[in-house]
Amino acid sequence: MSTERKDHAALSDIFNKDEARVDWHDETLWFVRAKRDKAAHNIPEWENLRETASQIKNNVLSDLHNYLVEFETHATNNGVTVHWAADAAEHNQIVHSILQKHKVDRLIKSKSMLTEECHLNEYLHKNGIDVIDTDLGERIVQLAKEPPSHIVLPCIHKKKEEIGELFHEHLGTPEGMADPQFLTAAAREHLRETFLTRRAAITGVNFAVAETGEFVVCTNEGNADMGAHLADVHIACMGIEKIIPKRKNLGVFLRLLTRSATGQPITTYSSHFKKPRPGQEMHIVLVDNGRTTQLSRPDFRNSLKCIRCAACMNTCPVYRRSGGHSYHTAVAGPIGSILAPNLDMREYADLPFASTLCGSCSNVCPVKINIHEQLYKWRQVIVKEGYADPKKKLAMKAMEFTLSSPFVYKNAGKAGRWFMKYAPFTVNNKLNLWYQQREMPAVPKESFGEWYKKNKKND
Amino acid sequence: MTVGLFIPCYIDQFYPNAAIATLNLLSKLGITVKYPVNQTCCGQPMANSGFEHLTQGCNDLFIDNFDEFDYIVSPSGSCVLHIKDHLHSATAEDKALGIRKKVYELTEFLTDVLKVEKLEARFPHKVGMHQSCHGQRGLMLAQMTELVDKPYSKPLQLLKMVEGLELVELSRADECCGFGGTFCVAEEAVSVKMGKDRIADHINHGAEYITASDMSCLMHMEGILRRQNSEVKVLHIAEILNAE
């Protein structure tokens, strides 16, 4: 855990100071989870679809190299320029160099979690390039100078009144105006001008088809299409795990993606990009940034199956009550908590512990990633690699000593109920965190062991 | 058939009545039950905190205590799941594996092994059933709301045999209570908020009692209920199934 940065528990503590807001956040996301349930239950073969998607991704991960080369070959033949980036820095440099070549200093971007992961906006800004996010939610957090708190619903943590204030300040909407329809129209008006005047557009990629070299971008707002179609240069940035073998596999993934994400049967736009139109340049940047490292970890490789639907966030009882920013990483929630330690184990040592291991995330995952089991496994890795709190280590050693010996356990139990001090739920209890908002369990006059000895031992 | 009674450490220390009810219930059903007196803990608190490598002492002790029985039964889905998933031995892995296959949570033992069809129990109260996550999603004691599959519930099947008991419906049938082992102090704010929300669901639907197949969830919710001076009580499912 970083010393200068607050960890998940500390950030959640701040988020929970306003309980009414936590309730609102929880209900808002639970509503999305409920919509997902309804959509899933309308598909009798839902579990079969999930299993199929999971198996297709297994196939991809076990032959990723060849699929990527196949994709590159086809994309190149289609007239697309393919770039390879080992990490975030290289990705950012590649994008920058393309923009420099075209002397572009302003561009538009539709939603891409990869560019968030690589902190592309900050990088380009430092290099004098102005980026405007065109996804409405992304635009809102951009105006607020905040990172997205959710990978599908970037400004889900903002109330409409707060968005109204932002728009009043930045877009000149009337003060106090918080009508969503009015605000959306205002954003559209403002963005329309931007779309028409920008010569370069960046999009993300949801699926890249190895057999054809095409890629698919899913949006509800059509902003990726408008950006890409109007721009002279289209740059699509993707993590290398976005590959699927065949176009027909989309019949599985497109059915799962939006039902899992928002409960819609499909995104409004599922746009296929294959080749640049005459006079246009199209680039694809394939980014590793830790993915091959994750692929080499047998316990964690299948986290790369993720299709970024965010169902695990919407269902996570912790996420709903701690907010996306409490995860201090681009991809928050349960999936973020198993991806982030791969990138920086020290910085994200807290995240695998930000879970009760309830398992709901694994159950909603459309590609059946065993998220909660990986959270457990990351905990073991983080402790073994030495990133655990030393106080916790001492407490665990004391626990090991006591629980490994029936004699010590019984006497410790008797001695004023050792458990009051060292029980699982009161470890690290310098200030007795249990007691701040909960009563301690009443202490019975005897333990079950003592009762048994008196009453049953000789039965 | 001889059953070894596995009583989780915190039940032994804080909730002996849940253990006594489990023992009496099984005895009432004609089962010979033995409680190995040298048992301590399954090791889960350490393992879930990332210290699974410190659990060998607990594992060895567990194997010594329980290897001899036909079945091992425990009134805790969470501790049973830990044994099922993580019990290992450096010297007797076959014994560890054997135990992992014959350890049962109480309600699944009643429905799946004993195939209990009726109970001599009476509990004339409104009861909310909290589905503890490890029992439900780990041991699959009940269908999970996330999955598209037929509904079933082993604990509810048993509660329905109790005379006078009225089950209350919940808005969120299987949301976690927020206990989560060391999570409950490491992430105190979220843990308590989750507990408060769970309790509110039960209270809003008129529950007089909240029951579960895991006492740890109930301990957490009881702590909040008592802080709120609520009249609502918690009771382990064994105590209801054994109530007269």
PDB file of N, CA and C in Angstrom, chain B residues 167-229:
ATOM      1  N   LEU B 167     -42.039 -17.549   7.067  1.00  0.00           N
ATOM      2  CA  LEU B 167     -40.862 -16.985   6.409  1.00  0.00           C
ATOM      3  C   LEU B 167     -41.188 -15.631   5.805  1.00  0.00           C
ATOM      4  N   VAL B 168     -40.294 -14.665   5.959  1.00  0.00           N
ATOM      5  CA  VAL B 168     -40.537 -13.381   5.307  1.00  0.00           C
ATOM      6  C   VAL B 168     -39.720 -13.307   4.018  1.00  0.00           C
ATOM      7  N   GLU B 169     -40.306 -12.694   3.001  1.00  0.00           N
ATOM      8  CA  GLU B 169     -39.614 -12.479   1.727  1.00  0.00           C
ATOM      9  C   GLU B 169     -38.676 -11.289   1.884  1.00  0.00           C
ATOM     10  N   LEU B 170     -37.577 -11.309   1.174  1.00  0.00           N
ATOM     11  CA  LEU B 170     -36.647 -10.189   1.238  1.00  0.00           C
ATOM     12  C   LEU B 170     -36.557  -9.506  -0.122  1.00  0.00           C
ATOM     13  N   SER B 171     -36.170  -8.216  -0.116  1.00  0.00           N
ATOM     14  CA  SER B 171     -35.979  -7.515  -1.396  1.00  0.00           C
ATOM     15  C   SER B 171     -34.749  -8.044  -2.120  1.00  0.00           C
ATOM     16  N   ARG B 172     -33.712  -8.333  -1.374  1.00  0.00           N
ATOM     17  CA  ARG B 172     -32.499  -8.872  -1.991  1.00  0.00           C
ATOM     18  C   ARG B 172     -32.210 -10.216  -1.324  1.00  0.00           C
ATOM     19  N   ALA B 173     -32.543 -11.274  -2.045  1.00  0.00           N
ATOM     20  CA  ALA B 173     -32.593 -12.606  -1.449  1.00  0.00           C
ATOM     21  C   ALA B 173     -31.231 -13.135  -1.013  1.00  0.00           C
ATOM     22  N   ASP B 174     -30.180 -12.731  -1.705  1.00  0.00           N
ATOM     23  CA  ASP B 174     -28.892 -13.334  -1.345  1.00  0.00           C
ATOM     24  C   ASP B 174     -27.736 -12.342  -1.416  1.00  0.00           C
ATOM     25  N   GLU B 175     -27.955 -11.159  -0.862  1.00  0.00           N
ATOM     26  CA  GLU B 175     -26.846 -10.197  -0.806  1.00  0.00           C
ATOM     27  C   GLU B 175     -26.030 -10.441   0.467  1.00  0.00           C
ATOM     28  N   CYS B 176     -24.729 -10.260   0.318  1.00  0.00           N
ATOM     29  CA  CYS B 176     -23.779 -10.483   1.417  1.00  0.00           C
ATOM     30  C   CYS B 176     -24.032  -9.513   2.569  1.00  0.00           C
ATOM     31  N   CYS B 177     -23.814  -9.981   3.814  1.00  0.00           N
ATOM     32  CA  CYS B 177     -24.045  -9.147   4.998  1.00  0.00           C
ATOM     33  C   CYS B 177     -22.849  -8.274   5.328  1.00  0.00           C
ATOM     34  N   GLY B 178     -21.690  -8.578   4.718  1.00  0.00           N
ATOM     35  CA  GLY B 178     -20.526  -7.725   4.950  1.00  0.00           C
ATOM     36  C   GLY B 178     -19.589  -8.176   6.049  1.00  0.00           C
ATOM     37  N   PHE B 179     -19.833  -9.355   6.636  1.00  0.00           N
ATOM     38  CA  PHE B 179     -18.908  -9.820   7.683  1.00  0.00           C
ATOM     39  C   PHE B 179     -17.523 -10.079   7.072  1.00  0.00           C
ATOM     40  N   GLY B 180     -17.418 -11.132   6.281  1.00  0.00           N
ATOM     41  CA  GLY B 180     -16.198 -11.331   5.500  1.00  0.00           C
ATOM     42  C   GLY B 180     -14.925 -11.583   6.281  1.00  0.00           C
ATOM     43  N   GLY B 181     -14.996 -12.141   7.508  1.00  0.00           N
ATOM     44  CA  GLY B 181     -13.771 -12.418   8.270  1.00  0.00           C
ATOM     45  C   GLY B 181     -13.087 -11.120   8.673  1.00  0.00           C
ATOM     46  N   THR B 182     -11.778 -11.025   8.417  1.00  0.00           N
ATOM     47  CA  THR B 182     -11.056  -9.811   8.832  1.00  0.00           C
ATOM     48  C   THR B 182     -11.554  -8.578   8.082  1.00  0.00           C
ATOM     49  N   PHE B 183     -12.282  -8.789   6.988  1.00  0.00           N
ATOM     50  CA  PHE B 183     -12.885  -7.670   6.255  1.00  0.00           C
ATOM     51  C   PHE B 183     -13.705  -6.784   7.201  1.00  0.00           C
ATOM     52  N   CYS B 184     -14.330  -7.407   8.193  1.00  0.00           N
ATOM     53  CA  CYS B 184     -15.263  -6.668   9.048  1.00  0.00           C
ATOM     54  C   CYS B 184     -14.576  -5.594   9.880  1.00  0.00           C
ATOM     55  N   VAL B 185     -13.267  -5.728  10.078  1.00  0.00           N
ATOM     56  CA  VAL B 185     -12.543  -4.645  10.752  1.00  0.00           C
ATOM     57  C   VAL B 185     -11.613  -3.903   9.794  1.00  0.00           C
ATOM     58  N   ALA B 186     -11.053  -4.657   8.826  1.00  0.00           N
ATOM     59  CA  ALA B 186     -10.143  -4.024   7.869  1.00  0.00           C
ATOM     60  C   ALA B 186     -10.891  -3.014   7.006  1.00  0.00           C
ATOM     61  N   GLU B 187     -12.138  -3.310   6.715  1.00  0.00           N
ATOM     62  CA  GLU B 187     -12.977  -2.426   5.883  1.00  0.00           C
ATOM     63  C   GLU B 187     -14.232  -2.097   6.691  1.00  0.00           C
ATOM     64  N   GLU B 188     -14.015  -1.543   7.866  1.00  0.00           N
ATOM     65  CA  GLU B 188     -15.093  -1.358   8.831  1.00  0.00           C
ATOM     66  C   GLU B 188     -16.297  -0.604   8.265  1.00  0.00           C
ATOM     67  N   ALA B 189     -16.050   0.487   7.562  1.00  0.00           N
ATOM     68  CA  ALA B 189     -17.156   1.337   7.100  1.00  0.00           C
ATOM     69  C   ALA B 189     -18.094   0.577   6.156  1.00  0.00           C
ATOM     70  N   VAL B 190     -17.516  -0.078   5.166  1.00  0.00           N
ATOM     71  CA  VAL B 190     -18.341  -0.795   4.184  1.00  0.00           C
ATOM     72  C   VAL B 190     -18.987  -2.010   4.840  1.00  0.00           C
ATOM     73  N   SER B 191     -18.232  -2.700   5.678  1.00  0.00           N
ATOM     74  CA  SER B 191     -18.756  -3.887   6.351  1.00  0.00           C
ATOM     75  C   SER B 191     -20.019  -3.541   7.143  1.00  0.00           C
ATOM     76  N   VAL B 192     -19.931  -2.481   7.937  1.00  0.00           N
ATOM     77  CA  VAL B 192     -21.078  -2.094   8.765  1.00  0.00           C
ATOM     78  C   VAL B 192     -22.246  -1.645   7.890  1.00  0.00           C
ATOM     79  N   LYS B 193     -21.933  -0.895   6.831  1.00  0.00           N
ATOM     80  CA  LYS B 193     -23.016  -0.419   5.955  1.00  0.00           C
ATOM     81  C   LYS B 193     -23.737  -1.611   5.306  1.00  0.00           C
ATOM     82  N   MET B 194     -22.961  -2.605   4.895  1.00  0.00           N
ATOM     83  CA  MET B 194     -23.581  -3.786   4.303  1.00  0.00           C
ATOM     84  C   MET B 194     -24.475  -4.479   5.327  1.00  0.00           C
ATOM     85  N   GLY B 195     -23.983  -4.581   6.552  1.00  0.00           N
ATOM     86  CA  GLY B 195     -24.760  -5.217   7.620  1.00  0.00           C
ATOM     87  C   GLY B 195     -26.048  -4.454   7.909  1.00  0.00           C
ATOM     88  N   LYS B 196     -25.930  -3.135   7.976  1.00  0.00           N
ATOM     89  CA  LYS B 196     -27.113  -2.299   8.240  1.00  0.00           C
ATOM     90  C   LYS B 196     -28.170  -2.509   7.156  1.00  0.00           C
ATOM     91  N   ASP B 197     -27.721  -2.545   5.915  1.00  0.00           N
ATOM     92  CA  ASP B 197     -28.657  -2.691   4.798  1.00  0.00           C
ATOM     93  C   ASP B 197     -29.343  -4.052   4.807  1.00  0.00           C
ATOM     94  N   ARG B 198     -28.582  -5.078   5.164  1.00  0.00           N
ATOM     95  CA  ARG B 198     -29.174  -6.425   5.226  1.00  0.00           C
ATOM     96  C   ARG B 198     -30.256  -6.467   6.305  1.00  0.00           C
ATOM     97  N   ILE B 199     -29.881  -5.925   7.476  1.00  0.00           N
ATOM     98  CA  ILE B 199     -30.818  -5.935   8.600  1.00  0.00           C
ATOM     99  C   ILE B 199     -32.092  -5.175   8.246  1.00  0.00           C
ATOM    100  N   ALA B 200     -31.923  -4.021   7.594  1.00  0.00           N
ATOM    101  CA  ALA B 200     -33.089  -3.197   7.233  1.00  0.00           C
ATOM    102  C   ALA B 200     -34.045  -3.990   6.340  1.00  0.00           C
ATOM    103  N   ASP B 201     -33.497  -4.788   5.442  1.00  0.00           N
ATOM    104  CA  ASP B 201     -34.331  -5.597   4.543  1.00  0.00           C
ATOM    105  C   ASP B 201     -35.203  -6.563   5.368  1.00  0.00           C
ATOM    106  N   HIS B 202     -34.587  -7.214   6.352  1.00  0.00           N
ATOM    107  CA  HIS B 202     -35.332  -8.150   7.208  1.00  0.00           C
ATOM    108  C   HIS B 202     -36.379  -7.402   8.040  1.00  0.00           C
ATOM    109  N   ILE B 203     -35.958  -6.298   8.643  1.00  0.00           N
ATOM    110  CA  ILE B 203     -36.858  -5.547   9.521  1.00  0.00           C
ATOM    111  C   ILE B 203     -38.036  -4.978   8.721  1.00  0.00           C
ATOM    112  N   ASN B 204     -37.738  -4.427   7.539  1.00  0.00           N
ATOM    113  CA  ASN B 204     -38.808  -3.848   6.713  1.00  0.00           C
ATOM    114  C   ASN B 204     -39.834  -4.890   6.289  1.00  0.00           C
ATOM    115  N   HIS B 205     -39.437  -6.142   6.279  1.00  0.00           N
ATOM    116  CA  HIS B 205     -40.377  -7.190   5.888  1.00  0.00           C
ATOM    117  C   HIS B 205     -40.966  -7.911   7.097  1.00  0.00           C
ATOM    118  N   GLY B 206     -40.757  -7.338   8.269  1.00  0.00           N
ATOM    119  CA  GLY B 206     -41.449  -7.818   9.458  1.00  0.00           C
ATOM    120  C   GLY B 206     -40.827  -8.999  10.180  1.00  0.00           C
ATOM    121  N   ALA B 207     -39.550  -9.256   9.937  1.00  0.00           N
ATOM    122  CA  ALA B 207     -38.922 -10.391  10.609  1.00  0.00           C
ATOM    123  C   ALA B 207     -38.774 -10.125  12.115  1.00  0.00           C
ATOM    124  N   GLU B 208     -39.073 -11.152  12.922  1.00  0.00           N
ATOM    125  CA  GLU B 208     -38.782 -11.073  14.357  1.00  0.00           C
ATOM    126  C   GLU B 208     -37.416 -11.690  14.630  1.00  0.00           C
ATOM    127  N   TYR B 209     -37.068 -12.660  13.784  1.00  0.00           N
ATOM    128  CA  TYR B 209     -35.780 -13.338  13.920  1.00  0.00           C
ATOM    129  C   TYR B 209     -35.081 -13.357  12.568  1.00  0.00           C
ATOM    130  N   ILE B 210     -33.747 -13.253  12.608  1.00  0.00           N
ATOM    131  CA  ILE B 210     -32.961 -13.493  11.405  1.00  0.00           C
ATOM    132  C   ILE B 210     -32.179 -14.769  11.658  1.00  0.00           C
ATOM    133  N   THR B 211     -32.293 -15.693  10.727  1.00  0.00           N
ATOM    134  CA  THR B 211     -31.552 -16.935  10.901  1.00  0.00           C
ATOM    135  C   THR B 211     -30.626 -17.134   9.705  1.00  0.00           C
ATOM    136  N   ALA B 212     -29.669 -18.048   9.877  1.00  0.00           N
ATOM    137  CA  ALA B 212     -28.709 -18.343   8.810  1.00  0.00           C
ATOM    138  C   ALA B 212     -28.038 -19.667   9.143  1.00  0.00           C
ATOM    139  N   SER B 213     -27.367 -20.212   8.151  1.00  0.00           N
ATOM    140  CA  SER B 213     -26.609 -21.434   8.424  1.00  0.00           C
ATOM    141  C   SER B 213     -25.168 -21.094   8.809  1.00  0.00           C
ATOM    142  N   ASP B 214     -24.864 -19.816   8.930  1.00  0.00           N
ATOM    143  CA  ASP B 214     -23.557 -19.384   9.408  1.00  0.00           C
ATOM    144  C   ASP B 214     -23.704 -18.387  10.545  1.00  0.00           C
ATOM    145  N   MET B 215     -23.127 -18.727  11.665  1.00  0.00           N
ATOM    146  CA  MET B 215     -23.241 -17.868  12.842  1.00  0.00           C
ATOM    147  C   MET B 215     -22.426 -16.582  12.690  1.00  0.00           C
ATOM    148  N   SER B 216     -21.380 -16.628  11.870  1.00  0.00           N
ATOM    149  CA  SER B 216     -20.512 -15.444  11.755  1.00  0.00           C
ATOM    150  C   SER B 216     -21.279 -14.256  11.171  1.00  0.00           C
ATOM    151  N   CYS B 217     -22.103 -14.530  10.136  1.00  0.00           N
ATOM    152  CA  CYS B 217     -22.933 -13.458   9.568  1.00  0.00           C
ATOM    153  C   CYS B 217     -23.870 -12.928  10.647  1.00  0.00           C
ATOM    154  N   LEU B 218     -24.421 -13.866  11.428  1.00  0.00           N
ATOM    155  CA  LEU B 218     -25.389 -13.481  12.449  1.00  0.00           C
ATOM    156  C   LEU B 218     -24.727 -12.687  13.570  1.00  0.00           C
ATOM    157  N   MET B 219     -23.496 -13.049  13.902  1.00  0.00           N
ATOM    158  CA  MET B 219     -22.760 -12.330  14.946  1.00  0.00           C
ATOM    159  C   MET B 219     -22.583 -10.855  14.549  1.00  0.00           C
ATOM    160  N   HIS B 220     -22.219 -10.679  13.280  1.00  0.00           N
ATOM    161  CA  HIS B 220     -22.027  -9.328  12.729  1.00  0.00           C
ATOM    162  C   HIS B 220     -23.349  -8.556  12.740  1.00  0.00           C
ATOM    163  N   MET B 221     -24.410  -9.200  12.275  1.00  0.00           N
ATOM    164  CA  MET B 221     -25.704  -8.508  12.219  1.00  0.00           C
ATOM    165  C   MET B 221     -26.253  -8.277  13.626  1.00  0.00           C
ATOM    166  N   GLU B 222     -25.988  -9.227  14.522  1.00  0.00           N
ATOM    167  CA  GLU B 222     -26.440  -9.062  15.906  1.00  0.00           C
ATOM    168  C   GLU B 222     -25.765  -7.852  16.551  1.00  0.00           C
ATOM    169  N   GLY B 223     -24.477  -7.698  16.270  1.00  0.00           N
ATOM    170  CA  GLY B 223     -23.743  -6.550  16.814  1.00  0.00           C
ATOM    171  C   GLY B 223     -24.392  -5.237  16.420  1.00  0.00           C
ATOM    172  N   ILE B 224     -24.842  -5.164  15.167  1.00  0.00           N
ATOM    173  CA  ILE B 224     -25.482  -3.928  14.689  1.00  0.00           C
ATOM    174  C   ILE B 224     -26.895  -3.799  15.269  1.00  0.00           C
ATOM    175  N   LEU B 225     -27.637  -4.913  15.281  1.00  0.00           N
ATOM    176  CA  LEU B 225     -29.004  -4.888  15.839  1.00  0.00           C
ATOM    177  C   LEU B 225     -28.986  -4.411  17.288  1.00  0.00           C
ATOM    178  N   ARG B 226     -28.038  -4.937  18.057  1.00  0.00           N
ATOM    179  CA  ARG B 226     -27.991  -4.559  19.480  1.00  0.00           C
ATOM    180  C   ARG B 226     -27.582  -3.105  19.645  1.00  0.00           C
ATOM    181  N   ARG B 227     -26.679  -2.646  18.774  1.00  0.00           N
ATOM    182  CA  ARG B 227     -26.286  -1.227  18.844  1.00  0.00           C
ATOM    183  C   ARG B 227     -27.491  -0.329  18.536  1.00  0.00           C
ATOM    184  N   GLN B 228     -28.371  -0.834  17.652  1.00  0.00           N
ATOM    185  CA  GLN B 228     -29.568  -0.048  17.295  1.00  0.00           C
ATOM    186  C   GLN B 228     -30.724  -0.260  18.274  1.00  0.00           C
ATOM    187  N   ASN B 229     -30.463  -1.030  19.338  1.00  0.00           N
ATOM    188  CA  ASN B 229     -31.500  -1.381  20.311  1.00  0.00           C
ATOM    189  C   ASN B 229     -32.719  -2.013  19.653  1.00  0.00           C
TER     190      ASN B 229
END
